[in-house]
Amino acid sequence: MISLFSYLLIEYNFPNSFHGITNNNPSLIYNELSYFSFITLTSIGFGDIYPITDVSRLVTTFFGMIGQFYMVAVVGIIISKFTSR
């Protein structure tokens, strides 16, 4: 949710910061950036939506790295649950 609202804040303050999202429709922008934040955090990166401006690239890179650390932590917790028995 933090990444989604960060992307929304960037898009509303710097219009056209992301390529591939619908302009002039707040509900579609919310849905598309929600999808983009999930794709970024899971490091799938389909390429249908991508950052254009420097600010959006910087924030997207930050959340991409956070997503990697999150996945490492989740996998570590799952492995520790199975190996502790």
XYZ file of C-alpha atoms in Angstrom:
85
model
C 0.000 0.000 0.000
C 2.877 2.357 0.722
C 4.295 1.857 -2.757
C 0.870 2.326 -4.340
C 0.281 5.635 -2.582
C 3.824 6.740 -3.369
C 3.191 6.068 -7.059
C -0.154 7.887 -6.887
C 1.485 10.869 -5.214
C 4.118 11.005 -7.938
C 1.585 10.650 -10.749
C -0.688 13.385 -9.400
C 2.174 15.803 -8.679
C 4.110 15.016 -11.860
C 1.577 13.976 -14.519
C 2.665 11.388 -17.115
C 5.374 9.969 -14.852
C 4.410 6.438 -15.854
C 3.980 5.136 -19.383
C 1.068 2.779 -19.984
C -1.511 4.143 -17.556
C -4.811 5.759 -18.439
C -4.926 9.524 -17.958
C -7.886 11.601 -16.723
C -9.606 8.749 -14.867
C -8.642 8.524 -11.173
C -10.164 5.082 -10.611
C -8.270 3.580 -13.561
C -5.053 5.281 -12.473
C -5.518 3.756 -9.004
C -6.146 0.273 -10.430
C -3.247 0.416 -12.860
C -0.772 1.734 -10.300
C -1.974 -0.872 -7.814
C -1.151 -3.525 -10.404
C 2.196 -1.839 -11.104
C 3.145 -1.742 -7.413
C 2.406 -5.458 -7.010
C 4.348 -6.338 -10.161
C 7.276 -4.213 -9.000
C 7.380 -5.638 -5.459
C 7.312 -9.197 -6.776
C 9.989 -8.313 -9.369
C 7.972 -9.733 -12.247
C 8.101 -6.564 -14.350
C 6.001 -7.248 -17.419
C 6.929 -3.911 -19.001
C 3.432 -2.740 -19.868
C 3.718 0.083 -17.318
C 7.083 1.673 -16.623
C 8.431 4.890 -15.047
C 9.451 7.784 -17.293
C 10.591 10.627 -15.026
C 13.629 10.558 -12.757
C 11.509 10.761 -9.598
C 9.312 7.837 -10.637
C 12.357 5.773 -11.622
C 14.042 6.423 -8.284
C 10.972 5.481 -6.254
C 10.294 2.416 -8.410
C 13.883 1.249 -7.938
C 13.584 1.716 -4.181
C 10.412 -0.364 -3.958
C 11.895 -2.998 -6.256
C 14.767 -3.432 -3.809
C 12.380 -3.458 -0.850
C 10.421 -6.208 -2.606
C 13.554 -8.327 -2.890
C 14.350 -7.938 0.812
C 10.751 -8.739 1.698
C 10.802 -11.951 -0.348
C 14.101 -13.012 1.253
C 12.610 -12.462 4.705
C 9.437 -14.400 3.880
C 11.373 -17.333 2.393
C 13.715 -17.318 5.402
C 10.789 -17.469 7.817
C 9.162 -20.308 5.895
C 12.391 -22.310 5.743
C 13.071 -21.771 9.444
C 9.577 -23.081 10.290
C 10.204 -26.315 8.384
C 13.768 -26.889 9.559
C 13.080 -26.279 13.255
C 11.076 -29.510 13.588
